Short mmCIF file of C-alpha atoms in Angstrom, two decimals:
data_model
loop_
_atom_site.label_atom_id
_atom_site.label_comp_id
_atom_site.label_asym_id
_atom_site.label_seq_id
_atom_site.Cartn_x
_atom_site.Cartn_y
_atom_site.Cartn_z
CA MET S 265 -2.06 10.04 4.99
CA THR S 266 -1.55 8.29 1.64
CA ILE S 267 -0.77 4.84 1.62
CA SER S 268 2.23 3.23 -0.92
CA MET S 269 1.45 -0.41 -1.81
CA LYS S 270 4.69 -2.42 -2.87
CA LEU S 271 2.75 -5.95 -3.95
CA ASP S 272 4.41 -8.90 -6.39
CA GLY S 273 1.24 -8.69 -8.32
CA ALA S 274 -0.46 -11.49 -7.07
CA TRP S 275 -1.99 -11.78 -4.72
CA LEU S 276 1.52 -16.36 9.32
CA ARG S 277 11.69 -29.34 30.71
CA ALA S 278 13.04 -33.40 32.24
CA ALA S 279 11.12 -36.64 33.62
CA ALA S 280 7.78 -34.61 33.84
CA PHE S 281 8.64 -33.32 30.13
CA ALA S 282 8.83 -36.49 28.99
CA THR S 283 5.56 -37.42 29.86
CA VAL S 284 4.16 -34.35 28.94
CA LEU S 285 5.30 -35.52 25.37
CA SER S 286 3.77 -38.89 25.26
CA VAL S 287 0.49 -37.83 24.04
CA PRO S 288 0.91 -39.74 20.73
CA ALA S 289 1.24 -43.17 23.03
CA LEU S 290 -1.92 -41.88 25.33
CA LEU S 291 -4.04 -41.43 22.37
CA ALA S 292 -3.22 -44.81 20.65
CA GLY S 293 -6.07 -45.88 21.21
CA SER S 294 -8.80 -43.69 20.24
CA ALA S 295 -10.07 -42.68 17.33
CA VAL S 296 -8.53 -39.92 16.67
CA ALA S 297 -4.95 -41.58 16.67
CA GLU S 298 -6.04 -44.35 14.69
CA ASP S 299 -7.60 -42.35 11.78
CA TYR S 300 -5.57 -38.94 11.85
CA PRO S 301 -3.20 -38.27 11.16
CA SER S 302 -1.95 -40.96 8.21
CA PRO S 303 1.82 -41.18 7.84
CA ASP S 304 1.27 -41.83 4.12
CA GLU S 305 0.19 -38.08 3.69
CA THR S 306 2.12 -35.05 3.61
CA LEU S 307 0.96 -32.15 5.63
CA ASP S 308 0.61 -29.33 2.88
CA TRP S 309 1.66 -26.19 5.34
CA THR S 310 1.16 -22.60 3.87
CA ILE S 311 3.10 -19.70 5.30
CA ALA S 312 1.18 -16.88 3.70
CA PHE S 313 4.18 -13.94 3.99
CA GLY S 314 8.01 -14.71 2.94
CA PRO S 315 10.87 -15.94 4.52
CA GLY S 316 12.32 -14.53 7.29
CA GLY S 317 8.95 -12.86 8.35
CA GLY S 318 7.20 -13.05 12.02
CA ASN S 319 4.20 -15.66 10.26
CA ASP S 320 7.17 -17.63 8.74
CA ILE S 321 9.48 -17.61 11.81
CA MET S 322 6.39 -19.11 14.06
CA ALA S 323 5.50 -21.75 11.33
CA ARG S 324 9.08 -23.40 11.41
CA THR S 325 9.06 -23.25 14.85
CA ILE S 326 6.40 -25.32 15.52
CA ILE S 327 7.33 -27.70 12.84
CA ASP S 328 10.91 -27.85 14.18
CA ILE S 329 8.99 -29.09 17.55
CA LEU S 330 6.73 -31.13 15.45
CA ASN S 331 10.00 -32.89 14.18
CA LYS S 332 12.31 -33.12 17.11
CA TYR S 333 9.43 -34.49 19.46
CA ASP S 334 7.86 -37.56 16.73
CA LEU S 335 4.12 -35.14 17.13
CA TYR S 336 3.95 -35.75 13.75
CA PRO S 337 3.70 -38.77 12.24
CA GLY S 338 4.46 -38.25 8.48
CA ASP S 339 6.01 -35.74 6.12
CA ILE S 340 5.46 -31.72 6.11
CA SER S 341 5.94 -29.47 3.54
CA ALA S 342 6.10 -25.69 4.43
CA GLU S 343 5.82 -23.91 1.46
CA ASN S 344 5.85 -19.64 1.53
CA ARG S 345 2.89 -18.56 -0.37
CA ALA S 346 3.17 -14.99 0.16
CA GLY S 347 1.19 -12.15 -1.77
CA GLY S 348 -2.13 -9.62 -1.25
CA SER S 349 -1.32 -9.29 2.61
CA GLY S 350 -1.46 -12.81 2.98
CA ALA S 351 -4.40 -13.16 0.44
CA VAL S 352 -2.37 -15.96 -1.68
CA GLY S 353 -1.50 -17.70 0.98
CA TRP S 354 -4.59 -18.36 3.06
CA GLY S 355 -6.72 -18.59 -0.64
CA TYR S 356 -5.26 -21.20 -0.73
CA LEU S 357 -5.72 -22.79 2.29
CA PHE S 358 -9.48 -21.71 1.34
CA GLY S 359 -9.66 -23.46 -1.53
CA GLN S 360 -9.18 -26.54 -0.03
CA ALA S 361 -12.14 -26.51 1.94
CA GLY S 362 -12.33 -30.10 3.89
CA ASN S 363 -8.76 -31.42 3.19
CA ALA S 364 -7.65 -32.47 6.47
CA TYR S 365 -3.85 -32.19 5.71
CA GLY S 366 -3.73 -28.55 4.69
CA ILE S 367 -2.68 -26.02 7.79
CA SER S 368 -2.02 -22.37 8.24
CA THR S 369 -0.40 -20.08 11.00
CA THR S 370 -1.75 -16.73 10.92
CA SER S 371 -0.78 -13.51 11.79
CA GLY S 372 -2.65 -9.82 11.96
CA SER S 373 -3.23 -9.57 8.17
CA PHE S 374 -5.58 -12.75 8.67
CA VAL S 375 -8.10 -10.08 9.98
CA THR S 376 -7.35 -7.14 8.30
CA THR S 377 -6.90 -8.52 4.84
CA PRO S 378 -10.55 -9.46 4.32
CA LEU S 379 -11.37 -6.13 5.68
CA GLN S 380 -9.95 -4.10 3.19
CA ALA S 381 -9.85 -6.35 0.20
CA ASP S 382 -12.55 -8.97 -1.37
CA THR S 383 -11.19 -12.01 -0.62
CA PRO S 384 -13.55 -15.10 -0.69
CA TRP S 385 -13.01 -15.84 2.68
CA GLN S 386 -13.15 -14.42 6.21
CA PRO S 387 -10.87 -15.88 9.89
CA GLU S 388 -14.09 -17.47 10.96
CA ASP S 389 -14.46 -19.88 7.57
CA PHE S 390 -11.51 -21.62 8.95
CA THR S 391 -10.80 -24.37 11.10
CA PRO S 392 -9.52 -23.00 14.54
CA VAL S 393 -6.74 -24.88 16.21
CA ALA S 394 -5.14 -22.42 18.91
CA LEU S 395 -4.28 -18.61 19.41
CA LEU S 396 -0.79 -19.35 20.62
CA ALA S 397 0.27 -15.66 21.41
CA THR S 398 -0.18 -11.94 20.79
CA ASP S 399 3.04 -9.67 19.71
CA ASP S 400 3.51 -5.83 19.44
CA LEU S 401 5.59 -4.05 17.19
CA VAL S 402 8.83 -1.81 17.37
CA LEU S 403 9.16 1.46 15.45
CA VAL S 404 12.80 1.87 13.74
CA VAL S 405 14.98 3.91 12.02
CA ASN S 406 18.02 3.57 9.96
CA GLY S 407 21.47 2.98 12.77
CA SER S 408 23.00 5.92 10.82
CA SER S 409 19.91 8.61 11.50
CA GLU S 410 20.53 11.57 12.82
CA ILE S 411 17.34 11.00 14.76
CA GLN S 412 18.22 9.34 18.46
CA ASN S 413 14.78 9.35 19.88
CA ILE S 414 11.03 8.88 19.42
CA GLU S 415 10.74 12.63 20.75
CA GLU S 416 13.23 13.86 17.39
CA PHE S 417 11.42 11.37 15.40
CA ILE S 418 7.85 12.99 16.57
CA ALA S 419 9.55 16.62 16.05
CA MET S 420 10.58 16.07 12.47
CA ALA S 421 7.62 14.13 11.05
CA LYS S 422 5.41 17.35 12.73
CA GLU S 423 7.48 19.81 10.34
CA SER S 424 7.11 17.38 7.37
CA PRO S 425 5.43 14.04 6.85
CA VAL S 426 7.57 11.08 7.00
CA ASN S 427 7.08 7.78 5.31
CA ILE S 428 7.19 4.84 7.25
CA GLY S 429 7.59 1.23 6.07
CA GLY S 430 5.59 -1.96 7.02
CA THR S 431 4.75 -5.74 6.00
CA GLY S 432 1.13 -5.90 4.34
CA THR S 433 -1.49 -3.00 3.27
CA VAL S 434 -4.16 -2.31 5.66
CA ASN S 435 -2.76 -4.59 8.47
CA VAL S 436 -1.79 -4.16 12.18
CA ASP S 437 1.76 -2.73 10.42
CA PHE S 438 -0.64 -0.17 9.26
CA ILE S 439 -3.17 0.35 12.60
CA VAL S 440 0.20 0.54 15.07
CA PRO S 441 1.29 3.80 13.33
CA THR S 442 -1.61 4.73 11.82
CA LEU S 443 -3.41 5.35 15.89
CA PHE S 444 0.18 6.55 17.11
CA ALA S 445 0.48 9.27 14.69
CA GLN S 446 -3.22 10.53 15.38
CA ARG S 447 -2.28 10.43 19.16
CA ALA S 448 1.23 12.02 18.80
CA GLY S 449 -0.10 14.79 16.42
CA PHE S 450 1.99 14.50 12.96
CA GLU S 451 1.23 12.76 9.23
CA PHE S 452 2.72 9.83 7.34
CA ASP S 453 2.98 8.06 4.80
CA TYR S 454 2.63 4.32 4.66
CA VAL S 455 4.87 2.39 2.40
CA SER S 456 3.72 -1.63 1.94
CA PHE S 457 5.79 -4.23 1.25
CA ASN S 458 5.54 -7.73 0.93
CA SER S 459 8.14 -9.04 3.30
CA MET S 460 10.70 -7.80 6.36
CA ALA S 461 13.27 -8.61 4.09
CA ASP S 462 12.15 -6.04 1.64
CA GLN S 463 11.28 -3.20 3.72
CA THR S 464 14.14 -3.69 5.59
CA THR S 465 16.36 -3.20 2.71
CA ALA S 466 14.27 -0.12 1.68
CA LEU S 467 15.27 1.23 5.46
CA LEU S 468 18.97 0.61 5.37
CA SER S 469 19.31 1.96 1.62
CA ASP S 470 17.55 5.25 3.39
CA ALA S 471 14.49 5.08 0.81
CA LEU S 472 12.18 5.03 4.37
CA ASP S 473 12.32 7.44 7.02
CA ALA S 474 11.67 4.58 9.27
CA MET S 475 9.84 1.12 9.63
CA VAL S 476 7.47 -1.24 11.91
CA GLY S 477 8.23 -4.76 13.02
CA ASN S 478 8.20 -7.43 15.29
CA PRO S 479 11.33 -6.93 17.55
CA GLY S 480 11.84 -10.71 17.09
CA GLU S 481 12.69 -10.22 13.23
CA ILE S 482 14.96 -7.36 13.55
CA LEU S 483 17.05 -7.27 16.66
CA GLY S 484 19.81 -8.83 15.21
CA LEU S 485 19.89 -5.64 13.44
CA ILE S 486 19.11 -3.53 16.61
CA ASP S 487 21.54 -5.40 18.51
CA SER S 488 24.63 -4.95 15.55
CA GLY S 489 23.20 -1.15 15.21
CA GLU S 490 22.10 -1.07 12.03
CA LEU S 491 18.54 -0.31 13.44
CA ARG S 492 17.76 2.54 15.56
CA PRO S 493 14.71 1.52 18.07
CA LEU S 494 12.57 3.83 19.16
CA VAL S 495 9.26 3.13 21.04
CA PHE S 496 7.21 -0.09 21.40
CA SER S 497 3.46 -0.46 20.73
CA GLY S 498 2.84 -3.02 23.73
CA GLN S 499 2.23 -2.52 27.20
CA SER S 500 5.26 -2.94 28.55
CA THR S 501 9.01 -3.23 27.25
CA PRO S 502 10.72 -6.56 26.56
CA ALA S 503 13.91 -7.50 27.86
CA ALA S 504 15.22 -7.15 24.36
CA LEU S 505 14.50 -3.64 24.42
CA GLU S 506 16.26 -2.23 27.59
CA GLY S 507 15.13 1.50 27.58
CA VAL S 508 13.43 1.99 24.77
CA PRO S 509 9.91 3.82 25.77
CA THR S 510 5.98 2.22 24.98
CA MET S 511 3.79 4.25 23.54
CA GLY S 512 1.47 4.57 26.39
CA ASP S 513 5.09 5.98 28.53
CA LEU S 514 4.47 8.96 25.82
CA GLY S 515 0.78 9.18 26.62
CA TYR S 516 -0.25 7.54 23.33
CA ASP S 517 -0.86 4.17 24.25
CA ILE S 518 -3.28 2.67 20.66
CA GLY S 519 -4.52 -0.76 22.78
CA VAL S 520 -3.85 -2.86 19.77
CA SER S 521 -1.83 -6.39 19.63
CA MET S 522 -1.37 -9.22 16.83
CA PRO S 523 -2.88 -12.68 16.99
CA ARG S 524 -0.56 -14.98 16.16
CA GLY S 525 -2.26 -18.31 15.76
CA LEU S 526 -2.94 -22.36 13.49
CA ILE S 527 -5.49 -22.83 11.56
CA LEU S 528 -6.95 -25.68 9.51
CA THR S 529 -9.02 -25.72 6.33
CA PRO S 530 -12.43 -24.65 6.06
CA GLY S 531 -14.37 -27.41 7.19
CA ALA S 532 -11.55 -30.10 8.15
CA PRO S 533 -13.13 -33.26 9.71
CA LYS S 534 -13.58 -32.33 13.56
CA GLU S 535 -10.88 -35.50 14.45
CA ALA S 536 -8.22 -33.10 12.76
CA GLN S 537 -9.04 -29.88 14.80
CA GLU S 538 -8.79 -32.41 17.92
CA TRP S 539 -5.63 -33.70 17.07
CA TRP S 540 -4.08 -30.90 16.53
CA ILE S 541 -5.65 -28.89 19.31
CA ALA S 542 -4.07 -31.69 21.78
CA THR S 543 -0.93 -32.00 19.92
CA MET S 544 -0.51 -28.07 20.34
CA GLN S 545 -1.06 -28.79 24.08
CA GLN S 546 1.99 -30.27 24.03
CA VAL S 547 3.86 -27.99 21.81
CA VAL S 548 3.48 -24.76 23.71
CA GLU S 549 5.10 -26.87 27.01
CA THR S 550 8.04 -27.21 25.25
CA PRO S 551 11.47 -25.46 26.17
CA GLU S 552 11.81 -24.53 22.53
CA TRP S 553 8.34 -23.19 22.45
CA ASP S 554 9.25 -21.00 25.55
CA GLU S 555 12.41 -20.04 23.62
CA TYR S 556 10.28 -18.76 20.79
CA ILE S 557 8.32 -16.79 22.98
CA GLU S 558 11.24 -14.99 24.88
CA LYS S 559 13.23 -14.29 21.56
CA ASN S 560 10.47 -12.83 20.16
CA THR S 561 9.52 -10.93 22.71
CA LEU S 562 5.71 -12.18 22.25
CA THR S 563 3.14 -12.67 24.97
CA PRO S 564 1.73 -16.46 25.10
CA THR S 565 -1.80 -16.52 25.05
CA VAL S 566 -3.75 -19.23 24.24
CA LEU S 567 -6.77 -20.44 23.25
CA TYR S 568 -7.94 -23.41 21.74
CA GLY S 569 -10.95 -24.40 19.46
CA GLU S 570 -13.92 -22.15 19.44
CA GLU S 571 -12.73 -19.88 21.87
CA PHE S 572 -10.17 -18.87 18.93
CA ARG S 573 -12.81 -18.47 16.66
CA GLU S 574 -14.62 -16.07 18.85
CA PHE S 575 -11.32 -14.52 19.29
CA LEU S 576 -11.04 -13.56 15.98
CA ALA S 577 -14.38 -12.54 15.14
CA SER S 578 -13.89 -9.76 18.56
CA THR S 579 -10.75 -8.95 17.23
CA LYS S 580 -12.13 -8.42 13.18
CA SER S 581 -14.73 -6.10 14.72
CA GLY S 582 -12.43 -4.03 16.76
CA PHE S 583 -9.65 -3.67 13.71
CA SER S 584 -13.09 -2.91 11.49
CA GLU S 585 -13.90 0.03 13.74
CA VAL S 586 -10.08 1.41 13.91
CA LEU S 587 -9.63 1.17 10.11
CA ARG S 588 -13.54 3.02 9.65
CA SER S 589 -12.09 5.71 11.81
CA VAL S 590 -9.10 6.75 10.23
CA GLY S 591 -11.03 6.42 6.75
CA ALA S 592 -8.79 3.41 5.60
CA ILE S 593 -11.98 1.17 5.06
CA ASP S 594 -15.56 2.02 3.81
#
């Protein structure tokens, strides 16, 4: 298998509901609320990938909820700091160690990038706030492709290696088709992109045979017929992809999901971590968050604080084993 990399060179209900959203008032007398956050400090929110991708969508959904319900008292500055499969953005956050006002969302690359690149940080280095959801990927081809289903795709790939695009280098977008190809018995070349927009353009221009992506990022193109979904990597097919088989349905279950969460800088103050945990407990109870989960075909999987750190360490260990088994890392 070969891996082609396209990097940029630089290196994430109504009375009862109203009660739930009253935590700032409930916390008003606590030291946490008095000391953090300051309305005079701008929150520096790093999005480690380009606009329109899953990490970007999640970050901006949380920010919209924070703003709608006045959960954060100051200004929020969201910046896309893409490059190096997340290494640029999370490296920037790592460089703000101890800052209470640096924050970022995570994705599968948060775990896999340090496994295959010489980053100064590891997932466990950051201050964990919450694991909020996990998600899975769909393999799609151009809607104009002669390939109508996954069986035809596998048959074509067995005749001659295909190329499959994904966001990032050696990450979940790479692991999922790699394991699927191993089980189904075909070979492919992986082509890495820094953004979903770039890889979608490549597929629609027939520069790729197929690509993987989070369904929520490309449902519009699937619904319009511009992209044709072939197979889903999760345990069950979401309603939005009705009729699309899972890899397990075909006998090729891979057992890999992508963690989506929220982190602060390394060594962030304890009161900042506590405040964000309390606040995210409110965010996940909003109807807007429910809508986000459903629209993006995510599985709500919530862990807070140190339990999230343990989850990251365990996930890193599992991903490392998979990548070593396919020779992607030493």
